PDB file of C-alpha atoms in Angstrom:
ATOM      1  CA  UNK X1291     -19.504 -31.293-179.273  1.00 49.00           C
ATOM      2  CA  UNK X1292     -22.591 -31.300-182.164  1.00 46.00           C
ATOM      3  CA  UNK X1293     -19.854 -31.997-185.083  1.00 51.00           C
ATOM      4  CA  UNK X1294     -18.269 -34.492-182.918  1.00 52.00           C
ATOM      5  CA  UNK X1295     -21.898 -36.884-182.597  1.00 56.00           C
ATOM      6  CA  UNK X1296     -22.958 -36.461-186.250  1.00 64.00           C
ATOM      7  CA  UNK X1297     -21.697 -39.083-188.068  1.00 66.00           C
ATOM      8  CA  UNK X1298     -23.333 -41.326-185.241  1.00 67.00           C
ATOM      9  CA  UNK X1299     -26.373 -39.950-186.137  1.00 71.00           C
ATOM     10  CA  UNK X1300     -26.354 -40.807-189.848  1.00 70.00           C
ATOM     11  CA  UNK X1301     -24.749 -44.260-188.805  1.00 70.00           C
ATOM     12  CA  UNK X1302     -27.380 -44.770-186.375  1.00 69.00           C
ATOM     13  CA  UNK X1303     -30.583 -43.240-189.006  1.00 71.00           C
ATOM     14  CA  UNK X1304     -28.974 -45.631-191.772  1.00 69.00           C
ATOM     15  CA  UNK X1305     -29.190 -48.829-189.511  1.00 68.00           C
ATOM     16  CA  UNK X1306     -33.155 -47.849-188.909  1.00 64.00           C
ATOM     17  CA  UNK X1307     -33.852 -47.157-192.235  1.00 63.00           C
ATOM     18  CA  UNK X1308     -31.764 -51.022-193.190  1.00 63.00           C
ATOM     19  CA  UNK X1309     -33.953 -52.251-190.255  1.00 58.00           C
ATOM     20  CA  UNK X1310     -37.260 -50.732-191.446  1.00 62.00           C
ATOM     21  CA  UNK X1311     -37.106 -51.337-195.259  1.00 59.00           C
ATOM     22  CA  UNK X1312     -35.627 -54.103-195.213  1.00 56.00           C
ATOM     23  CA  UNK X1313     -37.145 -58.211-196.423  1.00 58.00           C
ATOM     24  CA  UNK X1314     -38.691 -60.273-193.069  1.00 56.00           C
ATOM     25  CA  UNK X1315     -36.281 -63.257-191.957  1.00 50.00           C
ATOM     26  CA  UNK X1316     -37.854 -66.235-191.425  1.00 51.00           C
ATOM     27  CA  UNK X1317     -36.442 -68.197-187.999  1.00 50.00           C
ATOM     28  CA  UNK X1318     -38.081 -71.558-188.730  1.00 50.00           C
ATOM     29  CA  UNK X1319     -36.396 -73.651-190.513  1.00 49.00           C
ATOM     30  CA  UNK X1320     -37.758 -75.786-193.313  1.00 50.00           C
ATOM     31  CA  UNK X1321     -38.113 -79.402-192.930  1.00 49.00           C
ATOM     32  CA  UNK X1322     -37.116 -79.493-189.768  1.00 48.00           C
ATOM     33  CA  UNK X1323     -37.898 -82.938-187.253  1.00 48.00           C
ATOM     34  CA  UNK X1324     -40.422 -84.000-191.044  1.00 49.00           C
ATOM     35  CA  UNK X1325     -38.010 -86.489-191.114  1.00 56.00           C
ATOM     36  CA  UNK X1326     -39.174 -89.896-192.042  1.00 60.00           C
ATOM     37  CA  UNK X1327     -38.426 -92.258-188.767  1.00 72.00           C
ATOM     38  CA  UNK X1328     -38.066 -96.162-189.061  1.00 80.00           C
ATOM     39  CA  UNK X1329     -39.608 -97.360-186.228  1.00 91.00           C
ATOM     40  CA  UNK X1330     -38.460-101.616-186.399  1.00 95.00           C
ATOM     41  CA  UNK X1331     -40.642-104.432-185.981  1.00 94.00           C
ATOM     42  CA  UNK X1332     -38.841-107.391-183.497  1.00 94.00           C
ATOM     43  CA  UNK X1333     -39.576-110.499-183.178  1.00 92.00           C
ATOM     44  CA  UNK X1334     -40.380-111.529-179.001  1.00 78.00           C
ATOM     45  CA  UNK X1335     -40.151-114.737-178.421  1.00 61.00           C
ATOM     46  CA  UNK X1336     -36.437-115.228-176.827  1.00 67.00           C
ATOM     47  CA  UNK X1337     -35.332-114.468-173.973  1.00 75.00           C
ATOM     48  CA  UNK X1338     -32.065-113.284-174.337  1.00 83.00           C
ATOM     49  CA  UNK X1339     -32.023-112.602-178.105  1.00 90.00           C
ATOM     50  CA  UNK X1340     -34.088-111.088-180.839  1.00 93.00           C
ATOM     51  CA  UNK X1341     -34.411-110.138-183.724  1.00 95.00           C
ATOM     52  CA  UNK X1342     -35.498-106.286-186.289  1.00 96.00           C
ATOM     53  CA  UNK X1343     -37.603-106.877-189.296  1.00 96.00           C
ATOM     54  CA  UNK X1344     -34.077-104.899-191.151  1.00 96.00           C
ATOM     55  CA  UNK X1345     -32.376-108.467-189.873  1.00 96.00           C
ATOM     56  CA  UNK X1346     -29.784-107.891-187.334  1.00 96.00           C
ATOM     57  CA  UNK X1347     -29.903-109.974-184.201  1.00 94.00           C
ATOM     58  CA  UNK X1348     -29.565-108.708-180.936  1.00 93.00           C
ATOM     59  CA  UNK X1349     -29.824-108.469-176.964  1.00 90.00           C
ATOM     60  CA  UNK X1350     -32.567-107.204-175.779  1.00 87.00           C
ATOM     61  CA  UNK X1351     -30.798-104.539-173.695  1.00 89.00           C
ATOM     62  CA  UNK X1352     -28.956-102.808-176.742  1.00 91.00           C
ATOM     63  CA  UNK X1353     -32.084-102.060-178.769  1.00 91.00           C
ATOM     64  CA  UNK X1354     -32.951 -97.937-179.129  1.00 93.00           C
ATOM     65  CA  UNK X1355     -35.747 -97.158-177.169  1.00 91.00           C
ATOM     66  CA  UNK X1356     -37.416 -95.466-179.516  1.00 91.00           C
ATOM     67  CA  UNK X1357     -37.097 -96.968-182.595  1.00 93.00           C
ATOM     68  CA  UNK X1358     -36.750 -99.741-181.024  1.00 92.00           C
ATOM     69  CA  UNK X1359     -34.111-101.047-183.732  1.00 94.00           C
ATOM     70  CA  UNK X1360     -31.030-103.273-182.874  1.00 94.00           C
ATOM     71  CA  UNK X1361     -27.725-101.155-183.330  1.00 93.00           C
ATOM     72  CA  UNK X1362     -26.956-101.985-186.212  1.00 88.00           C
ATOM     73  CA  UNK X1363     -23.565-104.025-185.544  1.00 85.00           C
ATOM     74  CA  UNK X1364     -22.745-107.520-186.442  1.00 83.00           C
ATOM     75  CA  UNK X1365     -23.581-109.249-189.661  1.00 87.00           C
ATOM     76  CA  UNK X1366     -27.190-108.201-191.391  1.00 93.00           C
ATOM     77  CA  UNK X1367     -28.915-111.017-192.026  1.00 94.00           C
ATOM     78  CA  UNK X1368     -27.582-114.065-189.791  1.00 93.00           C
ATOM     79  CA  UNK X1369     -27.396-117.292-190.485  1.00 90.00           C
ATOM     80  CA  UNK X1370     -25.430-118.345-187.718  1.00 88.00           C
ATOM     81  CA  UNK X1371     -25.780-122.260-186.703  1.00 85.00           C
ATOM     82  CA  UNK X1372     -28.331-122.979-190.190  1.00 84.00           C
ATOM     83  CA  UNK X1373     -28.131-125.529-192.052  1.00 75.00           C
ATOM     84  CA  UNK X1374     -28.293-123.281-195.789  1.00 75.00           C
ATOM     85  CA  UNK X1375     -29.129-126.835-198.454  1.00 67.00           C
ATOM     86  CA  UNK X1376     -32.622-127.315-195.651  1.00 68.00           C
ATOM     87  CA  UNK X1377     -32.783-123.907-194.334  1.00 77.00           C
ATOM     88  CA  UNK X1378     -33.442-124.604-191.300  1.00 80.00           C
ATOM     89  CA  UNK X1379     -31.847-123.431-188.121  1.00 85.00           C
ATOM     90  CA  UNK X1380     -30.682-124.270-184.523  1.00 84.00           C
ATOM     91  CA  UNK X1381     -32.361-120.521-183.361  1.00 89.00           C
ATOM     92  CA  UNK X1382     -34.993-118.898-183.500  1.00 92.00           C
ATOM     93  CA  UNK X1383     -33.408-115.442-184.034  1.00 94.00           C
ATOM     94  CA  UNK X1384     -30.974-116.232-186.077  1.00 93.00           C
ATOM     95  CA  UNK X1385     -33.461-118.172-188.048  1.00 93.00           C
ATOM     96  CA  UNK X1386     -36.004-115.295-189.119  1.00 95.00           C
ATOM     97  CA  UNK X1387     -32.379-112.537-189.407  1.00 96.00           C
ATOM     98  CA  UNK X1388     -31.140-115.651-192.299  1.00 94.00           C
ATOM     99  CA  UNK X1389     -34.955-116.032-193.459  1.00 95.00           C
ATOM    100  CA  UNK X1390     -34.794-112.022-194.006  1.00 96.00           C
ATOM    101  CA  UNK X1391     -31.728-112.214-196.596  1.00 94.00           C
ATOM    102  CA  UNK X1392     -33.513-111.417-200.170  1.00 92.00           C
ATOM    103  CA  UNK X1393     -31.329-114.766-201.840  1.00 87.00           C
ATOM    104  CA  UNK X1394     -32.558-116.790-198.905  1.00 88.00           C
ATOM    105  CA  UNK X1395     -36.343-115.301-199.581  1.00 90.00           C
ATOM    106  CA  UNK X1396     -37.983-114.191-202.591  1.00 89.00           C
ATOM    107  CA  UNK X1397     -40.452-111.673-201.418  1.00 91.00           C
ATOM    108  CA  UNK X1398     -42.849-112.980-204.591  1.00 89.00           C
ATOM    109  CA  UNK X1399     -43.227-116.019-203.412  1.00 88.00           C
ATOM    110  CA  UNK X1400     -43.093-115.248-199.656  1.00 89.00           C
ATOM    111  CA  UNK X1401     -46.066-113.533-200.094  1.00 90.00           C
ATOM    112  CA  UNK X1402     -48.259-115.988-201.580  1.00 86.00           C
ATOM    113  CA  UNK X1403     -47.995-118.563-199.050  1.00 83.00           C
ATOM    114  CA  UNK X1404     -50.991-119.134-197.576  1.00 80.00           C
ATOM    115  CA  UNK X1405     -50.923-118.911-193.296  1.00 76.00           C
ATOM    116  CA  UNK X1406     -54.564-120.614-193.480  1.00 43.00           C
ATOM    117  CA  UNK X1407     -52.760-123.922-190.564  1.00 49.00           C
ATOM    118  CA  UNK X1408     -51.010-123.338-187.297  1.00 45.00           C
ATOM    119  CA  UNK X1409     -49.089-126.815-188.156  1.00 40.00           C
ATOM    120  CA  UNK X1410     -47.425-123.181-191.375  1.00 38.00           C
ATOM    121  CA  UNK X1411     -47.986-120.728-188.777  1.00 41.00           C
ATOM    122  CA  UNK X1412     -48.765-120.213-185.711  1.00 41.00           C
ATOM    123  CA  UNK X1413     -49.064-117.761-183.147  1.00 43.00           C
ATOM    124  CA  UNK X1414     -46.960-114.242-183.611  1.00 44.00           C
ATOM    125  CA  UNK X1415     -45.504-112.248-181.118  1.00 46.00           C
ATOM    126  CA  UNK X1416     -44.033-108.426-182.207  1.00 43.00           C
ATOM    127  CA  UNK X1417     -44.057-105.314-180.398  1.00 45.00           C
ATOM    128  CA  UNK X1418     -44.997-101.942-182.726  1.00 43.00           C
ATOM    129  CA  UNK X1419     -42.905 -98.852-181.328  1.00 40.00           C
ATOM    130  CA  UNK X1420     -45.320 -96.403-183.176  1.00 41.00           C
ATOM    131  CA  UNK X1421     -47.622 -97.763-180.471  1.00 40.00           C
ATOM    132  CA  UNK X1422     -45.070 -98.081-177.626  1.00 42.00           C
ATOM    133  CA  UNK X1423     -47.374-101.538-177.515  1.00 45.00           C
ATOM    134  CA  UNK X1424     -46.644-105.540-177.821  1.00 45.00           C
ATOM    135  CA  UNK X1425     -49.097-107.172-180.302  1.00 44.00           C
ATOM    136  CA  UNK X1426     -49.921-111.128-180.275  1.00 43.00           C
ATOM    137  CA  UNK X1427     -51.829-112.321-184.137  1.00 44.00           C
ATOM    138  CA  UNK X1428     -52.842-115.714-184.644  1.00 44.00           C
ATOM    139  CA  UNK X1429     -51.867-116.564-187.889  1.00 41.00           C
ATOM    140  CA  UNK X1430     -53.570-118.908-188.583  1.00 43.00           C
ATOM    141  CA  UNK X1431     -56.577-117.071-189.401  1.00 47.00           C
ATOM    142  CA  UNK X1432     -57.030-117.715-193.204  1.00 54.00           C
ATOM    143  CA  UNK X1433     -54.747-115.229-195.390  1.00 80.00           C
ATOM    144  CA  UNK X1434     -51.793-114.302-196.756  1.00 86.00           C
ATOM    145  CA  UNK X1435     -48.193-112.930-195.283  1.00 89.00           C
ATOM    146  CA  UNK X1436     -48.380-109.656-195.058  1.00 91.00           C
ATOM    147  CA  UNK X1437     -44.636-109.313-195.757  1.00 94.00           C
ATOM    148  CA  UNK X1438     -41.634-110.854-195.982  1.00 95.00           C
ATOM    149  CA  UNK X1439     -40.995-110.179-191.685  1.00 96.00           C
ATOM    150  CA  UNK X1440     -44.049-111.440-191.106  1.00 93.00           C
ATOM    151  CA  UNK X1441     -43.403-114.909-193.747  1.00 93.00           C
ATOM    152  CA  UNK X1442     -39.563-115.772-191.740  1.00 94.00           C
ATOM    153  CA  UNK X1443     -41.414-114.319-188.278  1.00 92.00           C
ATOM    154  CA  UNK X1444     -43.981-117.124-188.770  1.00 90.00           C
ATOM    155  CA  UNK X1445     -42.594-120.092-190.605  1.00 88.00           C
ATOM    156  CA  UNK X1446     -39.289-120.279-188.401  1.00 90.00           C
ATOM    157  CA  UNK X1447     -41.935-121.460-185.224  1.00 84.00           C
ATOM    158  CA  UNK X1448     -42.360-124.457-183.893  1.00 63.00           C
ATOM    159  CA  UNK X1449     -44.488-126.412-186.076  1.00 56.00           C
ATOM    160  CA  UNK X1450     -45.976-130.129-186.089  1.00 50.00           C
ATOM    161  CA  UNK X1451     -43.906-130.721-188.603  1.00 51.00           C
ATOM    162  CA  UNK X1452     -40.762-130.553-186.904  1.00 56.00           C
ATOM    163  CA  UNK X1453     -41.600-132.737-184.146  1.00 52.00           C
ATOM    164  CA  UNK X1454     -42.502-136.028-183.099  1.00 47.00           C
ATOM    165  CA  UNK X1455     -44.655-137.743-181.340  1.00 43.00           C
ATOM    166  CA  UNK X1456     -45.691-133.852-180.000  1.00 48.00           C
ATOM    167  CA  UNK X1457     -42.346-134.117-177.591  1.00 54.00           C
ATOM    168  CA  UNK X1458     -39.118-134.227-179.705  1.00 56.00           C
ATOM    169  CA  UNK X1459     -37.722-132.664-182.366  1.00 58.00           C
ATOM    170  CA  UNK X1460     -36.467-134.306-185.373  1.00 53.00           C
ATOM    171  CA  UNK X1461     -33.235-132.330-184.817  1.00 59.00           C
ATOM    172  CA  UNK X1462     -31.891-129.409-183.328  1.00 69.00           C
ATOM    173  CA  UNK X1463     -32.985-127.935-186.560  1.00 72.00           C
ATOM    174  CA  UNK X1464     -36.443-127.229-185.652  1.00 78.00           C
ATOM    175  CA  UNK X1465     -36.865-123.376-187.211  1.00 84.00           C
ATOM    176  CA  UNK X1466     -36.942-123.769-190.328  1.00 85.00           C
ATOM    177  CA  UNK X1467     -38.231-120.929-193.574  1.00 86.00           C
ATOM    178  CA  UNK X1468     -37.775-123.104-196.283  1.00 77.00           C
ATOM    179  CA  UNK X1469     -40.095-122.485-199.582  1.00 72.00           C
ATOM    180  CA  UNK X1470     -42.062-125.703-200.651  1.00 53.00           C
ATOM    181  CA  UNK X1471     -41.295-126.768-203.678  1.00 42.00           C
ATOM    182  CA  UNK X1472     -44.730-125.350-204.888  1.00 41.00           C
ATOM    183  CA  UNK X1473     -44.076-122.786-204.621  1.00 46.00           C
ATOM    184  CA  UNK X1474     -39.543-122.792-204.746  1.00 43.00           C
ATOM    185  CA  UNK X1475     -40.118-124.520-208.026  1.00 41.00           C
ATOM    186  CA  UNK X1476     -37.043-126.472-206.586  1.00 45.00           C
ATOM    187  CA  UNK X1477     -37.122-130.311-206.377  1.00 46.00           C
ATOM    188  CA  UNK X1478     -34.345-131.028-203.504  1.00 55.00           C
ATOM    189  CA  UNK X1479     -37.106-131.665-200.836  1.00 58.00           C
ATOM    190  CA  UNK X1480     -35.636-135.070-200.043  1.00 66.00           C
ATOM    191  CA  UNK X1481     -32.392-133.864-200.184  1.00 72.00           C
ATOM    192  CA  UNK X1482     -33.295-131.139-196.636  1.00 70.00           C
ATOM    193  CA  UNK X1483     -34.875-134.121-195.166  1.00 72.00           C
ATOM    194  CA  UNK X1484     -31.141-136.437-195.943  1.00 79.00           C
ATOM    195  CA  UNK X1485     -29.809-133.458-194.690  1.00 83.00           C
ATOM    196  CA  UNK X1486     -31.360-133.010-191.649  1.00 83.00           C
ATOM    197  CA  UNK X1487     -29.017-132.826-188.877  1.00 85.00           C
ATOM    198  CA  UNK X1488     -26.359-132.391-190.490  1.00 90.00           C
ATOM    199  CA  UNK X1489     -23.700-129.737-189.635  1.00 92.00           C
ATOM    200  CA  UNK X1490     -21.899-128.759-193.055  1.00 93.00           C
ATOM    201  CA  UNK X1491     -18.987-126.335-192.188  1.00 94.00           C
ATOM    202  CA  UNK X1492     -15.992-126.190-194.747  1.00 95.00           C
ATOM    203  CA  UNK X1493     -12.481-126.724-193.551  1.00 95.00           C
ATOM    204  CA  UNK X1494      -9.232-124.834-193.789  1.00 95.00           C
ATOM    205  CA  UNK X1495      -6.717-124.953-196.704  1.00 96.00           C
ATOM    206  CA  UNK X1496      -5.825-128.170-196.640  1.00 96.00           C
ATOM    207  CA  UNK X1497      -7.450-129.841-194.036  1.00 96.00           C
ATOM    208  CA  UNK X1498      -9.445-132.795-194.451  1.00 96.00           C
ATOM    209  CA  UNK X1499     -13.648-133.542-193.067  1.00 96.00           C
ATOM    210  CA  UNK X1500     -11.854-135.762-190.718  1.00 96.00           C
ATOM    211  CA  UNK X1501      -9.890-132.743-189.215  1.00 96.00           C
ATOM    212  CA  UNK X1502     -13.151-130.351-189.975  1.00 95.00           C
ATOM    213  CA  UNK X1503     -15.318-132.203-187.603  1.00 95.00           C
ATOM    214  CA  UNK X1504     -13.435-133.186-185.297  1.00 95.00           C
ATOM    215  CA  UNK X1505     -12.573-129.597-184.124  1.00 93.00           C
ATOM    216  CA  UNK X1506     -15.962-129.037-183.742  1.00 91.00           C
ATOM    217  CA  UNK X1507     -16.741-131.976-181.464  1.00 93.00           C
ATOM    218  CA  UNK X1508     -18.202-134.020-184.501  1.00 94.00           C
ATOM    219  CA  UNK X1509     -17.409-136.491-186.296  1.00 94.00           C
ATOM    220  CA  UNK X1510     -17.523-136.292-190.430  1.00 95.00           C
ATOM    221  CA  UNK X1511     -20.586-138.664-191.896  1.00 93.00           C
ATOM    222  CA  UNK X1512     -19.034-140.102-195.185  1.00 92.00           C
ATOM    223  CA  UNK X1513     -22.521-141.333-196.275  1.00 89.00           C
ATOM    224  CA  UNK X1514     -23.328-138.173-196.997  1.00 91.00           C
ATOM    225  CA  UNK X1515     -20.422-136.732-198.679  1.00 93.00           C
ATOM    226  CA  UNK X1516     -22.164-137.945-201.805  1.00 90.00           C
ATOM    227  CA  UNK X1517     -25.239-135.220-201.388  1.00 90.00           C
ATOM    228  CA  UNK X1518     -22.674-132.289-201.115  1.00 93.00           C
ATOM    229  CA  UNK X1519     -21.150-133.592-204.161  1.00 92.00           C
ATOM    230  CA  UNK X1520     -23.053-131.706-205.902  1.00 89.00           C
ATOM    231  CA  UNK X1521     -22.719-128.377-208.242  1.00 87.00           C
ATOM    232  CA  UNK X1522     -26.136-126.921-206.634  1.00 84.00           C
ATOM    233  CA  UNK X1523     -25.287-127.520-203.143  1.00 88.00           C
ATOM    234  CA  UNK X1524     -21.469-126.732-203.235  1.00 91.00           C
ATOM    235  CA  UNK X1525     -22.415-123.108-204.471  1.00 86.00           C
ATOM    236  CA  UNK X1526     -24.789-122.566-201.645  1.00 86.00           C
ATOM    237  CA  UNK X1527     -21.703-122.452-199.676  1.00 89.00           C
ATOM    238  CA  UNK X1528     -19.159-121.272-201.425  1.00 90.00           C
ATOM    239  CA  UNK X1529     -18.017-118.321-203.525  1.00 85.00           C
ATOM    240  CA  UNK X1530     -16.413-120.534-206.693  1.00 86.00           C
ATOM    241  CA  UNK X1531     -16.104-117.885-208.373  1.00 80.00           C
ATOM    242  CA  UNK X1532     -14.009-119.750-210.850  1.00 65.00           C
ATOM    243  CA  UNK X1533     -16.925-121.824-211.568  1.00 82.00           C
ATOM    244  CA  UNK X1534     -17.697-125.472-210.680  1.00 87.00           C
ATOM    245  CA  UNK X1535     -15.985-128.204-212.432  1.00 89.00           C
ATOM    246  CA  UNK X1536     -15.842-132.402-212.510  1.00 88.00           C
ATOM    247  CA  UNK X1537     -12.788-133.670-210.816  1.00 89.00           C
ATOM    248  CA  UNK X1538     -10.890-136.553-209.799  1.00 88.00           C
ATOM    249  CA  UNK X1539      -9.911-136.494-205.740  1.00 88.00           C
ATOM    250  CA  UNK X1540     -10.688-137.646-202.423  1.00 91.00           C
ATOM    251  CA  UNK X1541     -11.276-134.456-201.485  1.00 93.00           C
ATOM    252  CA  UNK X1542     -14.104-132.952-203.315  1.00 93.00           C
ATOM    253  CA  UNK X1543     -16.604-131.323-202.834  1.00 95.00           C
ATOM    254  CA  UNK X1544     -13.911-128.639-202.740  1.00 95.00           C
ATOM    255  CA  UNK X1545     -12.922-125.194-203.265  1.00 95.00           C
ATOM    256  CA  UNK X1546      -9.763-124.083-204.703  1.00 94.00           C
ATOM    257  CA  UNK X1547      -8.496-121.620-202.760  1.00 94.00           C
ATOM    258  CA  UNK X1548      -7.248-118.243-204.540  1.00 91.00           C
ATOM    259  CA  UNK X1549      -3.632-118.250-204.231  1.00 92.00           C
ATOM    260  CA  UNK X1550      -3.394-121.815-206.289  1.00 92.00           C
ATOM    261  CA  UNK X1551      -1.225-122.230-209.509  1.00 93.00           C
ATOM    262  CA  UNK X1552      -3.333-121.162-212.444  1.00 89.00           C
ATOM    263  CA  UNK X1553      -3.454-124.691-214.266  1.00 89.00           C
ATOM    264  CA  UNK X1554      -5.578-126.455-210.590  1.00 90.00           C
ATOM    265  CA  UNK X1555      -8.288-123.186-211.630  1.00 89.00           C
ATOM    266  CA  UNK X1556      -8.479-120.735-208.787  1.00 91.00           C
ATOM    267  CA  UNK X1557     -11.940-119.559-206.996  1.00 90.00           C
ATOM    268  CA  UNK X1558     -13.171-122.747-209.121  1.00 90.00           C
ATOM    269  CA  UNK X1559     -15.104-125.550-206.812  1.00 92.00           C
ATOM    270  CA  UNK X1560     -14.571-129.230-207.402  1.00 93.00           C
ATOM    271  CA  UNK X1561     -16.931-132.408-207.495  1.00 92.00           C
ATOM    272  CA  UNK X1562     -16.551-135.642-208.444  1.00 90.00           C
ATOM    273  CA  UNK X1563     -18.339-137.968-210.791  1.00 85.00           C
ATOM    274  CA  UNK X1564     -16.671-141.202-209.409  1.00 86.00           C
ATOM    275  CA  UNK X1565     -18.273-141.055-205.905  1.00 84.00           C
ATOM    276  CA  UNK X1566     -16.402-144.187-204.828  1.00 87.00           C
ATOM    277  CA  UNK X1567     -12.794-141.936-204.348  1.00 89.00           C
ATOM    278  CA  UNK X1568     -14.851-139.327-201.686  1.00 91.00           C
ATOM    279  CA  UNK X1569     -13.470-139.503-198.598  1.00 93.00           C
ATOM    280  CA  UNK X1570     -13.617-138.016-195.170  1.00 95.00           C
ATOM    281  CA  UNK X1571      -9.821-138.065-194.957  1.00 95.00           C
ATOM    282  CA  UNK X1572      -9.044-136.332-197.839  1.00 94.00           C
ATOM    283  CA  UNK X1573      -7.411-133.691-198.483  1.00 94.00           C
ATOM    284  CA  UNK X1574      -5.438-131.111-200.635  1.00 95.00           C
ATOM    285  CA  UNK X1575      -2.786-128.588-200.310  1.00 95.00           C
ATOM    286  CA  UNK X1576      -4.880-126.159-202.777  1.00 95.00           C
ATOM    287  CA  UNK X1577      -8.328-127.237-201.115  1.00 96.00           C
ATOM    288  CA  UNK X1578     -10.856-126.398-198.806  1.00 96.00           C
ATOM    289  CA  UNK X1579     -13.848-128.844-198.562  1.00 97.00           C
ATOM    290  CA  UNK X1580     -16.839-128.578-198.235  1.00 96.00           C
ATOM    291  CA  UNK X1581     -17.989-131.220-195.059  1.00 96.00           C
ATOM    292  CA  UNK X1582     -21.310-133.136-193.502  1.00 94.00           C
ATOM    293  CA  UNK X1583     -20.415-133.595-189.552  1.00 94.00           C
ATOM    294  CA  UNK X1584     -23.201-134.534-186.907  1.00 91.00           C
TER     295      UNK X1584
END
């Protein structure tokens, strides 16, 4: 009987020996719960929508209760309902989202903007989830914007420059984030003012501006075509992969579709030096028009 148990006793002694002299094993995982967690700042002006500092727009019910961030679905830096020339929008939340796009707002310039006047800043509300509280800041105080989000949330609010007689808006695009010409180096201030209230729409291939505007419940504004008939304006709305070229045709300003014959310069944007040819009813089977509608 002792012989039959001998191997078991030796095995038990070996296991005790291993446990006695084996190095200790840590049961604690390194870096657990030490990863950086981003808590979003959000706008709180709207009743139904808000914009987080990632550039997403969502309804209040879909916000993550811990991070206060939008789900990250849909377009980031959405410019829905915005006039990209004037950089004015008909919605506060989409104004902030569009403004947060680095291609729209240069950080080094935005942080130089003074917030001393309520006309350009106003009162700014945001939620800071780190403390699970809402804060309200009066940006009429002296200083500069502390971040691009501060700049966008402040600039997109209503200001006295967007109303007439303090009770009527100049146009439905009264949420604006554009930098002044002193900061942007642009001389397009007059152009932006002349396009205020104009909805600029890219048409489908072969479609006239009359048809484009009508399908959106509006009418083409012929005297605004000349304002769009400039490369710097066309390139704000279209990719212009084949550069911007001078052309002759009633369908300009426009962009040549990618599958057009090679001799038509596929992907190129077109403008005309003969502005008398500009027409709302002009069209071409291989171009998509840039249309001013109202």
